[in-house]
PDB file of C-alpha atoms in Angstrom:
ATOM      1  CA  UNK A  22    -111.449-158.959  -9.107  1.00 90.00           C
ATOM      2  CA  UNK A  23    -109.247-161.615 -10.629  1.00 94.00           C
ATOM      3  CA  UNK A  24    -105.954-163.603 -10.862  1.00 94.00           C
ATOM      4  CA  UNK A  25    -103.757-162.407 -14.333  1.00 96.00           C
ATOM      5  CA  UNK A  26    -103.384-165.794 -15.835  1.00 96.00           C
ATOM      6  CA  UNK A  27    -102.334-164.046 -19.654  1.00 97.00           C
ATOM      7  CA  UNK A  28    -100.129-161.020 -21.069  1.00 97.00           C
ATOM      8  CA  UNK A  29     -98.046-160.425 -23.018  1.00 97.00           C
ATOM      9  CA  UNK A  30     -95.255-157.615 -23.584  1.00 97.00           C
ATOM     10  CA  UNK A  31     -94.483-154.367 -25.582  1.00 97.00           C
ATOM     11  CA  UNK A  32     -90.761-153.571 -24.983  1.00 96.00           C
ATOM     12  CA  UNK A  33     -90.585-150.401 -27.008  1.00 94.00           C
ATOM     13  CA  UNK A  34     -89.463-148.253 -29.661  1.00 95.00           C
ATOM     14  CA  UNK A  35     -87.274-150.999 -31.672  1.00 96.00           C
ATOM     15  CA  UNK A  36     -90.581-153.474 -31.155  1.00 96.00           C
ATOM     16  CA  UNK A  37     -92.476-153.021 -34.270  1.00 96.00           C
ATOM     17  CA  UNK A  38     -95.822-154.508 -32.763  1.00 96.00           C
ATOM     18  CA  UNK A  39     -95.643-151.753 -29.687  1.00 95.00           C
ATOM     19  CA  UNK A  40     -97.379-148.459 -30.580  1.00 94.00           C
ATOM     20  CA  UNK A  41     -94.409-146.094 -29.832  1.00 94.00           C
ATOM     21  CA  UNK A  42     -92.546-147.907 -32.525  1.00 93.00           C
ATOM     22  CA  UNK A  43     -89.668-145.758 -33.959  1.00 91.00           C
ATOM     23  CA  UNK A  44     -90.096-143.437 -30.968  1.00 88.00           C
ATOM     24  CA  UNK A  45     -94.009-142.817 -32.507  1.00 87.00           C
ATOM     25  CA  UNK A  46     -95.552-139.817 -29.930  1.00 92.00           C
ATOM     26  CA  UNK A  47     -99.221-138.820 -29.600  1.00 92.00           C
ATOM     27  CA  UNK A  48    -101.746-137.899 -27.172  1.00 92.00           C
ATOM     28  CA  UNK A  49    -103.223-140.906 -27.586  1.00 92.00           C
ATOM     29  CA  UNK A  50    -100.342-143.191 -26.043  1.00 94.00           C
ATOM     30  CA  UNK A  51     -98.489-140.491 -23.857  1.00 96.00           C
ATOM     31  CA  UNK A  52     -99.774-142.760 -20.915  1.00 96.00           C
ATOM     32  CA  UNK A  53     -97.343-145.403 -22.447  1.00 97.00           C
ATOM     33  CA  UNK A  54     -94.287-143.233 -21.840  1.00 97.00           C
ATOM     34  CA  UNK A  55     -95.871-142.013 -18.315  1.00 96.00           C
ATOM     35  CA  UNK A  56     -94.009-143.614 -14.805  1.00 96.00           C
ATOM     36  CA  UNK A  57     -93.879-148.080 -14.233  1.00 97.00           C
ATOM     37  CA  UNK A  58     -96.887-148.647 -12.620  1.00 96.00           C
ATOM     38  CA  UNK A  59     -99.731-146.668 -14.827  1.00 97.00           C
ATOM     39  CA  UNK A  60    -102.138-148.050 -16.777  1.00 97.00           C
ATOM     40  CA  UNK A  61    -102.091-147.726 -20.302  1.00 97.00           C
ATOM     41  CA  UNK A  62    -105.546-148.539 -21.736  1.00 97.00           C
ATOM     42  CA  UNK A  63    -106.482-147.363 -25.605  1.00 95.00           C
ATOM     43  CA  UNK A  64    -109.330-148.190 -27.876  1.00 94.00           C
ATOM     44  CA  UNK A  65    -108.794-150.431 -30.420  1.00 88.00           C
ATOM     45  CA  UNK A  66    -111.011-151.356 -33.944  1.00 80.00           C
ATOM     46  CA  UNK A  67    -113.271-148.531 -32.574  1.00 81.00           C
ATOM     47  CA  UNK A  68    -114.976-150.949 -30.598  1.00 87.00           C
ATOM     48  CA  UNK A  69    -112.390-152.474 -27.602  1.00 94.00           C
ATOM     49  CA  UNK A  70    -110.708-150.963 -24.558  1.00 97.00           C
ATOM     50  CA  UNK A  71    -107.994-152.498 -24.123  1.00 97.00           C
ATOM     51  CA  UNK A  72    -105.329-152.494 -20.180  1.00 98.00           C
ATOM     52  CA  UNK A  73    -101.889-152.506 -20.331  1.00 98.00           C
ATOM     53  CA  UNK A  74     -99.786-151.929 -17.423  1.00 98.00           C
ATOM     54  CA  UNK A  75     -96.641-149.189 -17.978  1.00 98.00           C
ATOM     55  CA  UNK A  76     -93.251-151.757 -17.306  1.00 97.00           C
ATOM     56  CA  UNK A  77     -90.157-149.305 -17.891  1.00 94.00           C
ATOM     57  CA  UNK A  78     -88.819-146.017 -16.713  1.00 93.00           C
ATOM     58  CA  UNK A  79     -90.368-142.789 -16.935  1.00 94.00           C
ATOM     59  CA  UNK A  80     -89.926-141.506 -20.886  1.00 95.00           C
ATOM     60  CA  UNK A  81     -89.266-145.329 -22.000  1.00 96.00           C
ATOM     61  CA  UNK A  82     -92.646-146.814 -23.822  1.00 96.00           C
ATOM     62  CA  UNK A  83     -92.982-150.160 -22.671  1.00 97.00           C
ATOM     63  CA  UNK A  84     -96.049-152.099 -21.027  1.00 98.00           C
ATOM     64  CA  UNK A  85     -98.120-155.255 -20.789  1.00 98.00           C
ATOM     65  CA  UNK A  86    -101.084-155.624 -21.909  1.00 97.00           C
ATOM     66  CA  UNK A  87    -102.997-158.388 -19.934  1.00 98.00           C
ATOM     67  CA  UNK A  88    -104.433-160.850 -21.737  1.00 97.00           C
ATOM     68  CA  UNK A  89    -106.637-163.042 -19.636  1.00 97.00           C
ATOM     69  CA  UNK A  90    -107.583-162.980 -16.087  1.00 96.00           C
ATOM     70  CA  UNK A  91    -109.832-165.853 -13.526  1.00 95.00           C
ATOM     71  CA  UNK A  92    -112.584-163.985 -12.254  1.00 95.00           C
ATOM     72  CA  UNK A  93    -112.493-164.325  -8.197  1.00 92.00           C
ATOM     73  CA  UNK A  94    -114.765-161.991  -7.269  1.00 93.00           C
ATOM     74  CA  UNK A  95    -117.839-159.587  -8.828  1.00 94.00           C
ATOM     75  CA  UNK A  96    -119.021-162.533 -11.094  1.00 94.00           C
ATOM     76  CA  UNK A  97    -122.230-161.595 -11.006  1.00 95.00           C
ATOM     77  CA  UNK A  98    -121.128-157.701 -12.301  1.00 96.00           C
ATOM     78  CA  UNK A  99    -118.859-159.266 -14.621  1.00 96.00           C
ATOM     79  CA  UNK A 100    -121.516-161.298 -16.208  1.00 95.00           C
ATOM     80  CA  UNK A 101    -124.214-158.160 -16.506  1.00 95.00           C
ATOM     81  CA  UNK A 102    -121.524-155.990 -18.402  1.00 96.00           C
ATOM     82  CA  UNK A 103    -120.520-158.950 -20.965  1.00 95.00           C
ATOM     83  CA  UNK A 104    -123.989-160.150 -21.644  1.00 92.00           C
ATOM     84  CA  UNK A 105    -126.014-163.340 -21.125  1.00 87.00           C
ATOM     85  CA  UNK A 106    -125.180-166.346 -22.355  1.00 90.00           C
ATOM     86  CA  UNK A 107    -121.345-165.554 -22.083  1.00 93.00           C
ATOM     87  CA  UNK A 108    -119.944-168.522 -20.200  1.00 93.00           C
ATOM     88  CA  UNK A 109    -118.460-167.690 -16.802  1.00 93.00           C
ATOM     89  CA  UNK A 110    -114.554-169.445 -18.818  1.00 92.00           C
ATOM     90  CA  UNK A 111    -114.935-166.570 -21.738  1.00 93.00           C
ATOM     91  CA  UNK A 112    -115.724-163.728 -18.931  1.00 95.00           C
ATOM     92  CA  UNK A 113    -112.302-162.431 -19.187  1.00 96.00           C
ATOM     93  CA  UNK A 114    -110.494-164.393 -21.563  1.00 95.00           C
ATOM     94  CA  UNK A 115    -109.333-161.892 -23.879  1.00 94.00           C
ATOM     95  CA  UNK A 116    -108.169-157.802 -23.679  1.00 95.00           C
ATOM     96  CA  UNK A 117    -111.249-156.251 -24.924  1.00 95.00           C
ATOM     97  CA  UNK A 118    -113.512-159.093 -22.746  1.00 95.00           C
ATOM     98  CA  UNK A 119    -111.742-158.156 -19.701  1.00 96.00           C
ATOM     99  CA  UNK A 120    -112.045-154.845 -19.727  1.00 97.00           C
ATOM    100  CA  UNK A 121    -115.639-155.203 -20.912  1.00 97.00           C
ATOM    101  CA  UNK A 122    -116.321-157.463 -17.407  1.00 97.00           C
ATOM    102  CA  UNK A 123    -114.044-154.999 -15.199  1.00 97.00           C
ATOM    103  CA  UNK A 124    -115.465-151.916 -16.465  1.00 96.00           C
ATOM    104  CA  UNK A 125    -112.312-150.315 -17.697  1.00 97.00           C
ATOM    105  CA  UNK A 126    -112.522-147.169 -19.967  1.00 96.00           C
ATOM    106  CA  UNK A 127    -110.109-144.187 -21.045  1.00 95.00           C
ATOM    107  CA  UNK A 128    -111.348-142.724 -17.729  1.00 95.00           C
ATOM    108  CA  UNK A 129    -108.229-145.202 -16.741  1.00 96.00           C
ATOM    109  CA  UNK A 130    -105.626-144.204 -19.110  1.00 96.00           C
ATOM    110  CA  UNK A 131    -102.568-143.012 -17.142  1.00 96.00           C
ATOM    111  CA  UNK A 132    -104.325-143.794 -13.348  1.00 96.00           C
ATOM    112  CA  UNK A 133    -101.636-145.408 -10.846  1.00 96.00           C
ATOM    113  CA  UNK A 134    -102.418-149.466 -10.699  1.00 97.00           C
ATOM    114  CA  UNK A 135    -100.966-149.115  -7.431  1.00 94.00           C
ATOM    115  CA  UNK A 136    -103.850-147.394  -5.543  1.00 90.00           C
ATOM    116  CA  UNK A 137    -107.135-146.565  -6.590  1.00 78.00           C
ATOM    117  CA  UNK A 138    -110.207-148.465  -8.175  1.00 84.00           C
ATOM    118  CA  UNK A 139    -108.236-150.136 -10.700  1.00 92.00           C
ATOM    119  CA  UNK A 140    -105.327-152.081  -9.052  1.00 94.00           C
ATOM    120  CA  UNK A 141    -102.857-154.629  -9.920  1.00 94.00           C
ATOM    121  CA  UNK A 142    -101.585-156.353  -6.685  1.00 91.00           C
ATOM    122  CA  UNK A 143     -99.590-159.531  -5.351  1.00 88.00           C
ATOM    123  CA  UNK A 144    -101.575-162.399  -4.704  1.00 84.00           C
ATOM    124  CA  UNK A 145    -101.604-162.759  -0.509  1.00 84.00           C
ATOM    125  CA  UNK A 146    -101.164-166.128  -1.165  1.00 83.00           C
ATOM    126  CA  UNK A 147     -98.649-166.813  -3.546  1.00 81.00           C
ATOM    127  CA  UNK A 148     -99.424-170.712  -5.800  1.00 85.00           C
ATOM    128  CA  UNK A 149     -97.096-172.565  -7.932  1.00 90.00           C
ATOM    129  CA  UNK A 150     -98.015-172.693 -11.268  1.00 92.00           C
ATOM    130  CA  UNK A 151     -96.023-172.897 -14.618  1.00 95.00           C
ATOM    131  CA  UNK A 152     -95.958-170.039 -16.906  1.00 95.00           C
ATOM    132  CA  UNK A 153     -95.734-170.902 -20.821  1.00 95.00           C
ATOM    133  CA  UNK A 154     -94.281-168.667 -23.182  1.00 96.00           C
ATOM    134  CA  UNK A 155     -95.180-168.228 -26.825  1.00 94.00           C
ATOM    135  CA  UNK A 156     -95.503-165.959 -29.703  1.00 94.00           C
ATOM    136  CA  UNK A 157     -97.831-163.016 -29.288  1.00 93.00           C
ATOM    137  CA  UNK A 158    -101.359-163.214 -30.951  1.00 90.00           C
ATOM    138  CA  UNK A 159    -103.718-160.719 -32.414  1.00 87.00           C
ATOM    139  CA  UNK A 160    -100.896-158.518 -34.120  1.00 90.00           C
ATOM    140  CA  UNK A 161     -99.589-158.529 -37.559  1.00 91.00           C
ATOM    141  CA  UNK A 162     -96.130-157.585 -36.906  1.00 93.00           C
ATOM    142  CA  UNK A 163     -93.203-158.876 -34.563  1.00 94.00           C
ATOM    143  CA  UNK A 164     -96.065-162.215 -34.273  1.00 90.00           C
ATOM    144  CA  UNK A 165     -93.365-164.816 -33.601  1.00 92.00           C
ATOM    145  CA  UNK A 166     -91.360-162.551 -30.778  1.00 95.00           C
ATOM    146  CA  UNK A 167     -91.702-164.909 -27.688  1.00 96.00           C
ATOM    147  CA  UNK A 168     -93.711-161.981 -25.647  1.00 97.00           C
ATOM    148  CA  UNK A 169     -96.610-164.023 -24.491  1.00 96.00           C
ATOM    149  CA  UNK A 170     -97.040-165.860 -21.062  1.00 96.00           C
ATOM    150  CA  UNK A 171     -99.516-167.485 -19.603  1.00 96.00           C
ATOM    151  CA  UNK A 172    -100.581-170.004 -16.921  1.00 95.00           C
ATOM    152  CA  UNK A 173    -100.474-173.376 -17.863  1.00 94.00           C
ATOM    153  CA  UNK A 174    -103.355-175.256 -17.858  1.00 93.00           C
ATOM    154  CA  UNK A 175    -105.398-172.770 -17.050  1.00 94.00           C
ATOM    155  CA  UNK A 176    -109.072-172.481 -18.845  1.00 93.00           C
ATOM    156  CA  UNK A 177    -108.912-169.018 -18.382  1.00 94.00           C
ATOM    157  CA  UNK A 178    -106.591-168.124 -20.907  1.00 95.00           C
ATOM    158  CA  UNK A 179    -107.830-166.750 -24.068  1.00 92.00           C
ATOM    159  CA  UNK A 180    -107.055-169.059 -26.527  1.00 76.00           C
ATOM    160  CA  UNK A 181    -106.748-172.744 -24.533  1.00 55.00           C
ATOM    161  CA  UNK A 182    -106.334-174.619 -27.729  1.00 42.00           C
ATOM    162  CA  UNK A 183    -102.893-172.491 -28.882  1.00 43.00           C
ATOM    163  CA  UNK A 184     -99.725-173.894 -27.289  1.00 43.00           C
ATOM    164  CA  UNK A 185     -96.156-174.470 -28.132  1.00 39.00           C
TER     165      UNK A 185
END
């Protein structure tokens, strides 16, 4: 369990970077046209999971993917499934190193994040905190679209040393 500190956006079919550009279609992102709420999660470099949650209507391919999250709970899980040695700051901070610490699969791909094992939820106890936004990072197209937000100051993030 953890607080989202890091994501960034895919808003659709006229967003070169998301993978239903130009109204693309395949089994292999139908979950990212599936209902708000769903998670998204593909492989990527044949290697990474990675979690995105579903943003738009029904038909309308748009999601987050989350970045980054501060572990709060399960460290001890988290740090079996990512290996020793992996500092407790670098647990999560990244797509493919969250999932990796959470556990998150295909078996996912298209599950409600509303109920279930795999949940995104409001924080009980809502913080202040200011949320920086930037160009996306670890794409090679649409780069400088300002789709990226994350908590500042936080040394969860995935990249601390990148800010603008």
């Amino acid at each position: 369990m953890g607080r989202i500190v890091e994501t960034e956006a895919y808003v659709g079919p006229d967003d070169p970077a998301c993978h239903a550009w130009e109204g693309r279609r395949s089994p292999r992102i139908e979950s990212l046209y599936g209902p708000p709420g769903n998670a998204y999660v593909y492989f990527t470099y044949g290697m990474h999971w990675c979690l995105n949650a579903v943003t738009r209507g029904e038909g309308f391919p748009s999601a987050v993917l989350v970045r980054a999250l501060e572990p709060m709970a399960g460290l001890a899980t988290m740090r079996r499934r990512r290996g020793k040695g992996v500092p407790d700051r670098r647990l999560c901070a990244g797509p493919a190193m969250l999932c990796e610490a959470l556990g998150v699969t295909g078996r996912q791909d298209g599950v409600s994040l509303a109920r279930g094992s795999l949940r995104i939820l409001q924080d009980p106890r809502p913080r202040r905190f200011k949320v920086r936004v930037g160009p996306r990072i670890g794409i090679t197209r649409a780069v400088d679209w300002p789709l990226r937000f994350w908590v500042e100051n936080s040394e969860w993030v995935s990249r601390l040393s990148w800010s603008r």
